[in-house]
Coordinates of C-alpha atoms and ligand atoms in Angstrom, one line a residue:
M19 CA -131.1 -118.6 -59.4
A20 CA -132.9 -120.0 -62.5
P21 CA -135.7 -122.2 -61.7
V22 CA -134.8 -125.8 -61.5
A23 CA -135.9 -127.9 -64.6
T24 CA -137.2 -131.2 -63.3
R25 CA -137.3 -134.2 -65.7
E26 CA -140.9 -133.7 -66.2
E27 CA -140.7 -130.0 -67.1
S28 CA -137.8 -129.9 -69.3
G29 CA -138.9 -133.0 -71.1
N30 CA -135.8 -133.2 -73.1
G31 CA -133.2 -134.4 -70.5
I32 CA -131.2 -131.1 -70.6
I33 CA -129.5 -130.8 -67.3
G34 CA -128.3 -127.2 -66.4
N35 CA -126.3 -126.9 -63.3
V36 CA -125.4 -128.7 -60.2
A37 CA -128.9 -127.9 -58.6
E38 CA -130.6 -129.1 -61.6
L39 CA -128.3 -132.2 -61.7
K40 CA -129.3 -133.0 -58.1
K41 CA -132.9 -132.8 -58.9
A42 CA -132.4 -134.9 -62.1
Q43 CA -130.6 -137.5 -60.0
A44 CA -133.5 -137.6 -57.5
N45 CA -135.7 -138.0 -60.5
K46 CA -133.5 -140.8 -61.6
L47 CA -132.5 -139.3 -65.0
L48 CA -129.1 -140.7 -64.6
D49 CA -129.9 -144.1 -63.0
H50 CA -129.3 -146.0 -66.3
E51 CA -125.6 -146.6 -65.7
P52 CA -124.4 -150.0 -66.9
M53 CA -122.1 -151.8 -64.6
F54 CA -118.4 -152.1 -65.2
I55 CA -116.6 -155.2 -64.4
N56 CA -113.2 -154.1 -63.7
P57 CA -110.5 -156.1 -65.8
F58 CA -107.4 -154.5 -64.2
Y59 CA -107.7 -157.1 -61.2
S60 CA -109.0 -160.4 -60.6
P61 CA -111.8 -160.4 -57.9
S62 CA -110.9 -164.2 -57.1
A63 CA -107.2 -164.3 -56.8
G64 CA -106.6 -167.6 -54.9
N65 CA -103.9 -168.8 -52.9
E66 CA -102.4 -171.1 -55.5
N67 CA -98.6 -171.1 -55.4
D68 CA -98.6 -168.5 -52.7
D69 CA -95.8 -170.4 -50.9
D70 CA -93.4 -169.7 -53.9
Y71 CA -94.6 -166.2 -54.8
Q72 CA -92.5 -163.6 -52.9
Y73 CA -95.2 -160.9 -53.3
A74 CA -98.1 -163.1 -52.2
K75 CA -98.7 -160.4 -49.4
Y76 CA -99.6 -157.9 -52.0
K77 CA -102.2 -160.0 -53.9
P78 CA -105.7 -158.5 -54.0
H79 CA -107.7 -158.4 -50.7
F80 CA -111.1 -156.6 -50.2
P81 CA -111.5 -155.7 -46.6
V82 CA -115.0 -155.3 -45.2
V83 CA -114.5 -151.8 -43.8
N84 CA -116.8 -148.8 -44.4
W85 CA -115.4 -145.2 -45.0
K86 CA -117.1 -142.1 -44.9
P87 CA -117.6 -139.8 -47.8
L88 CA -114.4 -137.6 -48.8
T89 CA -114.4 -134.0 -47.9
E90 CA -112.4 -131.2 -49.5
I91 CA -108.9 -130.8 -48.3
E92 CA -106.3 -128.3 -48.9
V93 CA -103.4 -129.3 -51.3
T94 CA -100.4 -127.5 -52.6
D95 CA -98.6 -128.9 -55.7
R96 CA -94.8 -129.5 -55.2
G97 CA -94.3 -128.5 -58.7
H98 CA -94.9 -124.9 -57.6
L99 CA -91.5 -125.1 -55.7
A100 CA -89.5 -126.5 -58.6
D101 CA -86.8 -124.9 -60.6
S102 CA -88.1 -124.7 -64.1
S103 CA -84.8 -125.9 -65.4
K104 CA -85.0 -129.0 -63.5
A105 CA -81.2 -129.1 -63.2
A106 CA -81.0 -131.0 -59.9
L107 CA -82.9 -133.9 -61.4
F108 CA -81.6 -133.9 -64.9
S109 CA -78.0 -133.8 -63.6
A110 CA -78.6 -136.8 -61.6
A111 CA -79.8 -138.8 -64.6
Q112 CA -77.5 -140.7 -66.9
K113 CA -79.9 -140.0 -69.8
V114 CA -83.2 -138.0 -70.2
K115 CA -85.1 -139.7 -73.1
H116 CA -88.1 -138.1 -74.3
L117 CA -90.3 -140.9 -75.8
T118 CA -92.5 -138.7 -78.2
P119 CA -92.5 -135.0 -78.8
T120 CA -95.9 -134.7 -76.9
I121 CA -95.9 -137.1 -74.0
G122 CA -93.6 -139.5 -72.1
T123 CA -89.9 -139.3 -70.8
E124 CA -87.8 -141.9 -69.2
L125 CA -85.1 -141.0 -66.9
V126 CA -82.2 -143.6 -66.8
G127 CA -79.8 -144.1 -64.0
I128 CA -81.6 -142.6 -61.1
D129 CA -82.6 -144.4 -57.9
I130 CA -85.7 -142.9 -56.7
R131 CA -85.0 -143.7 -53.1
Q132 CA -82.1 -141.2 -53.3
L133 CA -84.1 -138.1 -54.5
T134 CA -83.8 -135.0 -52.4
N135 CA -87.0 -132.9 -51.9
Q136 CA -85.8 -130.4 -54.5
Q137 CA -85.4 -133.2 -57.1
K138 CA -88.9 -134.6 -56.3
D139 CA -90.3 -131.1 -56.7
E140 CA -88.6 -131.0 -60.1
L141 CA -90.1 -134.5 -60.7
A142 CA -93.5 -133.2 -60.1
L143 CA -93.0 -130.4 -62.4
L144 CA -91.5 -132.8 -65.2
V145 CA -94.6 -135.2 -64.9
A146 CA -96.9 -132.1 -65.2
E147 CA -95.2 -131.2 -68.3
R148 CA -94.5 -134.5 -69.9
G149 CA -97.7 -136.2 -68.7
V150 CA -95.9 -139.5 -67.7
V151 CA -92.2 -140.1 -66.5
F152 CA -90.8 -143.7 -66.4
F153 CA -88.0 -145.2 -64.4
R154 CA -86.6 -148.8 -64.7
D155 CA -84.8 -151.0 -62.2
Q156 CA -86.3 -149.4 -59.1
E157 CA -85.7 -151.2 -55.8
L158 CA -88.1 -148.9 -53.7
N159 CA -90.8 -151.0 -51.7
I160 CA -94.3 -150.1 -51.5
H161 CA -93.8 -148.1 -48.2
E162 CA -91.1 -146.0 -49.9
Q163 CA -93.5 -145.5 -52.9
L164 CA -96.4 -144.3 -50.5
D165 CA -93.9 -141.9 -48.9
I166 CA -93.0 -140.2 -52.3
A167 CA -96.8 -140.2 -53.2
R168 CA -97.6 -138.6 -49.7
Y169 CA -95.0 -136.0 -50.5
F170 CA -97.0 -135.1 -53.6
G171 CA -100.2 -134.9 -51.8
P172 CA -102.6 -136.5 -49.2
L173 CA -103.2 -140.2 -50.4
H174 CA -106.5 -141.4 -51.8
K175 CA -108.1 -144.7 -50.8
H176 CA -110.2 -146.4 -53.4
A177 CA -113.6 -147.3 -52.5
T178 CA -113.8 -150.6 -54.5
T179 CA -110.5 -151.9 -56.0
P180 CA -108.3 -154.4 -54.1
V181 CA -105.7 -153.5 -51.4
P182 CA -102.8 -155.6 -50.5
R183 CA -103.3 -158.5 -48.1
E184 CA -100.7 -157.2 -45.9
P185 CA -102.4 -154.9 -43.2
G186 CA -101.9 -151.3 -43.0
L187 CA -101.7 -150.8 -46.9
E188 CA -105.3 -149.4 -47.4
E189 CA -104.0 -146.5 -49.6
V190 CA -102.5 -148.9 -52.1
H191 CA -104.4 -150.0 -55.2
V192 CA -103.6 -153.3 -56.4
V193 CA -103.5 -154.3 -60.2
Y194 CA -103.4 -158.3 -60.4
N195 CA -104.1 -160.9 -63.0
D196 CA -102.9 -164.4 -63.2
A197 CA -103.7 -167.8 -65.0
A198 CA -106.7 -168.2 -62.9
R199 CA -108.7 -165.7 -64.7
R200 CA -108.7 -165.1 -68.5
P201 CA -109.7 -161.5 -69.3
D202 CA -112.6 -161.5 -71.4
A203 CA -111.7 -159.2 -74.1
S204 CA -115.1 -159.4 -75.7
A205 CA -116.7 -157.7 -72.7
F206 CA -115.2 -154.2 -73.5
S207 CA -114.5 -151.8 -76.3
K208 CA -111.0 -150.7 -76.2
I209 CA -112.4 -147.1 -76.1
E210 CA -114.3 -147.4 -72.8
L211 CA -111.1 -148.7 -70.9
W212 CA -109.4 -145.4 -71.4
H213 CA -109.7 -143.4 -68.1
S214 CA -108.1 -141.0 -65.8
D215 CA -108.2 -142.5 -62.2
V216 CA -111.3 -141.9 -60.0
T217 CA -112.2 -138.5 -61.8
Y218 CA -115.6 -138.8 -60.0
E219 CA -114.0 -137.7 -56.7
I220 CA -114.2 -134.2 -55.5
Q221 CA -110.3 -133.9 -55.9
P222 CA -109.2 -136.4 -58.4
P223 CA -105.5 -137.6 -58.3
S224 CA -102.4 -135.7 -59.3
T225 CA -99.0 -137.2 -59.6
T226 CA -99.8 -141.0 -59.2
S227 CA -97.4 -143.7 -59.6
L228 CA -97.7 -147.5 -60.5
K229 CA -94.8 -150.0 -60.1
V230 CA -94.8 -153.4 -61.7
I231 CA -93.5 -156.1 -59.4
T232 CA -94.3 -159.1 -61.6
G233 CA -94.8 -158.9 -65.3
P234 CA -94.8 -160.7 -68.6
G235 CA -91.7 -160.8 -70.7
Y236 CA -93.6 -159.0 -73.4
G237 CA -97.3 -157.8 -73.5
G238 CA -99.2 -156.0 -70.6
D239 CA -98.2 -152.7 -72.0
T240 CA -99.9 -149.4 -70.5
L241 CA -100.6 -146.4 -72.9
W242 CA -101.3 -142.8 -71.9
S243 CA -102.9 -140.1 -73.9
S244 CA -102.3 -136.3 -73.4
G245 CA -105.2 -134.1 -72.5
Y246 CA -103.0 -131.1 -73.4
A247 CA -102.4 -132.3 -76.9
L248 CA -106.1 -133.2 -77.3
Y249 CA -106.9 -129.6 -76.3
S250 CA -104.2 -128.0 -78.6
S251 CA -105.4 -130.2 -81.6
L252 CA -109.0 -128.5 -81.5
S253 CA -110.0 -125.3 -83.5
P254 CA -110.3 -122.0 -81.3
G255 CA -114.0 -122.1 -81.6
M256 CA -114.2 -125.7 -80.3
Q257 CA -111.7 -124.8 -77.6
T258 CA -113.8 -122.0 -76.4
Y259 CA -117.1 -123.9 -76.6
L260 CA -115.5 -126.7 -74.4
E261 CA -114.1 -124.3 -71.8
G262 CA -117.5 -123.1 -70.9
L263 CA -118.8 -126.6 -70.1
T264 CA -118.9 -128.8 -67.3
A265 CA -119.5 -132.7 -67.2
L266 CA -120.7 -135.3 -64.7
H267 CA -118.3 -137.9 -63.5
S268 CA -119.8 -141.2 -62.1
A269 CA -118.5 -143.9 -59.7
V270 CA -121.8 -145.8 -60.0
A271 CA -120.9 -148.1 -62.9
Q272 CA -117.5 -149.2 -61.2
A273 CA -119.4 -149.7 -57.9
E274 CA -122.2 -151.7 -59.5
G275 CA -119.6 -153.8 -61.3
S276 CA -118.0 -154.6 -57.8
R277 CA -121.2 -155.2 -56.2
A278 CA -122.0 -157.7 -59.0
A279 CA -119.0 -159.5 -58.4
G280 CA -120.0 -159.9 -54.7
L281 CA -117.3 -157.4 -53.4
H282 CA -117.7 -155.0 -50.6
I283 CA -118.0 -151.4 -51.4
R284 CA -116.0 -149.4 -48.8
R285 CA -117.2 -146.1 -49.7
E286 CA -120.7 -145.2 -51.3
P287 CA -120.3 -144.1 -54.9
I288 CA -120.6 -140.5 -55.9
E289 CA -121.2 -138.3 -58.8
T290 CA -119.3 -134.9 -59.2
V291 CA -119.4 -132.2 -61.8
H292 CA -116.0 -131.0 -63.0
P293 CA -114.9 -128.4 -65.9
V294 CA -114.7 -130.1 -69.4
V295 CA -111.2 -128.2 -69.8
R296 CA -109.2 -127.8 -66.6
V297 CA -106.1 -125.9 -66.0
H298 CA -103.0 -127.5 -64.5
P299 CA -102.1 -125.3 -61.5
V300 CA -98.4 -125.5 -62.0
T301 CA -98.0 -125.3 -65.9
G302 CA -100.9 -123.2 -66.5
W303 CA -101.7 -125.3 -69.6
K304 CA -105.3 -126.2 -70.5
S305 CA -106.2 -129.9 -70.9
V306 CA -109.5 -131.7 -71.9
Y307 CA -110.8 -133.4 -68.7
V308 CA -113.0 -136.0 -69.8
N309 CA -112.6 -139.6 -70.1
P310 CA -114.6 -142.8 -71.4
G311 CA -114.2 -144.6 -68.0
F312 CA -116.1 -142.1 -65.7
T313 CA -117.5 -139.1 -67.6
R314 CA -121.0 -139.6 -68.4
R315 CA -122.8 -136.4 -69.5
I316 CA -122.0 -132.7 -70.4
L317 CA -124.3 -130.5 -68.6
G318 CA -126.5 -127.7 -69.9
V319 CA -126.7 -129.1 -73.5
P320 CA -129.2 -131.5 -75.0
K321 CA -128.3 -135.1 -74.5
S322 CA -127.6 -135.8 -78.2
E323 CA -125.2 -133.1 -78.2
S324 CA -123.4 -134.3 -75.0
D325 CA -123.3 -137.9 -76.6
T326 CA -121.9 -136.6 -79.8
I327 CA -119.1 -134.3 -78.2
L328 CA -118.1 -137.0 -75.6
N329 CA -118.1 -139.5 -78.3
F330 CA -115.7 -137.3 -80.4
L331 CA -113.4 -136.5 -77.4
F332 CA -113.3 -140.3 -76.4
H333 CA -112.3 -141.4 -79.9
Q334 CA -109.7 -138.7 -80.2
I335 CA -108.3 -140.0 -76.8
A336 CA -108.3 -143.7 -77.9
E337 CA -107.5 -143.3 -81.4
N338 CA -105.2 -140.3 -82.1
V339 CA -101.7 -141.9 -81.6
D340 CA -99.9 -138.6 -81.8
F341 CA -101.3 -137.9 -78.3
Q342 CA -100.0 -141.1 -77.0
V343 CA -97.0 -143.0 -75.5
R344 CA -96.9 -146.9 -75.0
F345 CA -94.7 -148.5 -72.4
H346 CA -93.4 -151.7 -71.9
W347 CA -92.8 -152.7 -68.4
E348 CA -90.2 -154.8 -66.8
P349 CA -90.5 -156.0 -63.2
N350 CA -89.3 -153.0 -61.0
S351 CA -90.3 -150.3 -63.7
I352 CA -92.4 -147.3 -62.2
A353 CA -94.4 -144.8 -63.9
F354 CA -95.4 -141.4 -62.5
W355 CA -98.3 -139.9 -64.4
D356 CA -100.3 -136.6 -63.7
N357 CA -103.9 -137.8 -63.8
R358 CA -105.0 -134.3 -64.2
V359 CA -103.8 -134.1 -67.8
V360 CA -103.6 -137.7 -69.1
T361 CA -105.7 -140.6 -69.7
H362 CA -104.5 -144.2 -69.6
T363 CA -105.4 -147.6 -70.5
A364 CA -103.7 -151.3 -70.5
T365 CA -103.3 -154.2 -72.9
F366 CA -104.8 -157.6 -71.8
D367 CA -102.8 -159.7 -74.0
F368 CA -100.7 -161.5 -71.4
W369 CA -102.8 -164.1 -70.0
P370 CA -101.9 -166.8 -68.8
Q371 CA -98.9 -165.0 -67.5
T372 CA -99.1 -163.1 -64.0
R373 CA -99.1 -159.2 -64.0
H374 CA -98.9 -157.5 -60.6
A375 CA -98.6 -153.9 -60.0
L376 CA -99.1 -151.5 -57.0
R377 CA -100.4 -147.9 -57.3
A378 CA -100.0 -144.8 -55.0
T379 CA -102.5 -142.1 -55.6
P380 CA -102.2 -138.6 -54.0
H381 CA -105.2 -136.3 -54.3
G382 CA -104.8 -133.3 -56.4
E383 CA -106.9 -129.9 -56.1
R384 CA -110.3 -129.7 -57.1
P385 CA -110.2 -129.2 -60.9
E386 CA -110.1 -125.7 -62.0
S387 CA -111.9 -124.1 -65.1
V388 CA -110.0 -121.7 -67.5
E389 CA -112.3 -119.0 -65.9
D390 CA -111.5 -119.8 -62.2
Y391 CA -107.7 -120.3 -62.9
E392 CA -107.5 -116.9 -64.7
S393 CA -109.5 -115.1 -62.1
R394 CA -107.6 -116.7 -59.1
T395 CA -104.1 -116.2 -60.6
G396 CA -104.5 -113.1 -62.9
K397 CA -102.5 -115.2 -65.4
V398 CA -103.8 -116.2 -68.8
A399 CA -104.2 -120.1 -69.3
K400 CA -102.3 -121.4 -72.1
D401 CA -102.4 -123.8 -75.1
R402 CA -99.4 -125.9 -74.6
Q403 CA -98.7 -126.4 -78.3
I404 CA -98.9 -122.7 -79.0
E405 CA -96.5 -122.1 -76.4
I406 CA -94.1 -124.6 -78.0
W407 CA -94.4 -123.1 -81.5
K408 CA -93.8 -119.6 -80.0
E409 CA -90.5 -120.9 -78.2
R410 CA -89.3 -122.3 -81.3
G411 CA -90.3 -119.3 -83.4
I412 CA -92.4 -121.4 -85.6
E413 CA -95.6 -119.7 -87.3
I414 CA -98.9 -120.6 -85.8
P415 CA -101.0 -122.5 -88.5
Q416 CA -104.1 -120.9 -89.9
S417 CA -106.3 -123.6 -88.2
K418 CA -105.3 -122.2 -84.9
K419 CA -106.1 -118.6 -85.7
G420 CA -109.8 -119.5 -86.4
P421 CA -112.0 -120.8 -89.0
S422 CA -111.7 -119.2 -92.5
R423 CA -115.0 -118.3 -94.0
A424 CA -114.6 -120.4 -97.2
R425 CA -115.5 -117.3 -99.2
G426 CA -116.5 -118.0 -102.8
Y427 CA -117.0 -121.7 -102.1
N428 CA -120.5 -121.7 -103.1
D429 CA -120.7 -118.7 -105.4
Ligands
AKG506 O1 -102.9 -152.1 -65.4 C1 -102.4 -150.9 -65.8 O2 -101.3 -150.9 -66.6 C2 -103.1 -149.6 -65.6 C3 -104.1 -150.0 -64.4 C4 -104.7 -148.7 -64.1 O3 -105.6 -148.3 -64.8 C5 -104.3 -148.2 -62.7 O4 -103.7 -148.7 -62.0 O5 -104.6 -147.0 -62.7
FE2_507 FE1 -106.0 -146.3 -63.9

């Protein structure tokens, strides 16, 4: 192994590999994390009006319990078992509404509680392909929501965000805001709120669901951005460059924000290195896997380069509306998104109304780089957009074939 560069030796803040990273952490190269006060829930949800509120038992609660660090576990994606036509799922729907060409599909007329295992497998595949899938008017309760999530993978328990007051629901993540706390819009840039959930975990989430149980008549929308589309938008040279990189994802700022709010941290924060481009194990499509919420540093390149590249990718996620879908919730709407291939954010325009939602979060596999995916499967990982163009017989644009040399430009 190459000699480990310590902070003193390298002098320029270059971090090369995991061993170097660990050393750098020991040397406190990365200890300058700002804290993050989470706007997605109120840390001080009181008991006001609880008698009248049917979902008071799901209001935020922060149990004082301590959990061990997570270890790697075996997961198999249900999408592998799905029929690619998804005929069982689609034939049960009154309507299949694609919301944009790139991301987001709404299935109308399905009661999720009635889905067979075959239909759930097809749902996993549809979510993997479309990034996020919506259903309205779903009566399923949180136990049924957890059962479906558990079907997709072993459930994640969040180290810091609230769980419901009702005992036995430690795997549920509560989103809650009401009149008691006015979200401070000036505390955040809208860019930094974009995230994929808990990407600092060794096995971050896969087919995640959020059901809104109480929500405003308008406002409180959620937006998702496609990592496949971001990858596809890049030039071949940029794609190849990013495919060779890894990045550090950190739980520290989130934990520090909780600590500062006087909340108990149930599992110590961790930092994990993941590939910058990951391949979805079922679709085989390449997706950019960095997010403003948790990705701090591209490894093995100068810090200025890491900052510039991450900043570029973060702005594309947040600003390129062609990658995005925006959903307006009604009470009993539920979204299933594939946290491996999309990022998301929410609007905070609904105060003083109450917005209350419950999330169930299955663990996915450890993120796999293009190189690892290709050597494990013997298949070639794909650019989703090129696959679509090929399917439709559309010519691939010059910008996707490689840079032209601009000959004669300066002659
Ligand atoms: O409030 C929302 O719409 C999204 C909250 C969130 O990021 C999550 O539950 O993962
Ligand atoms: Fe989230």
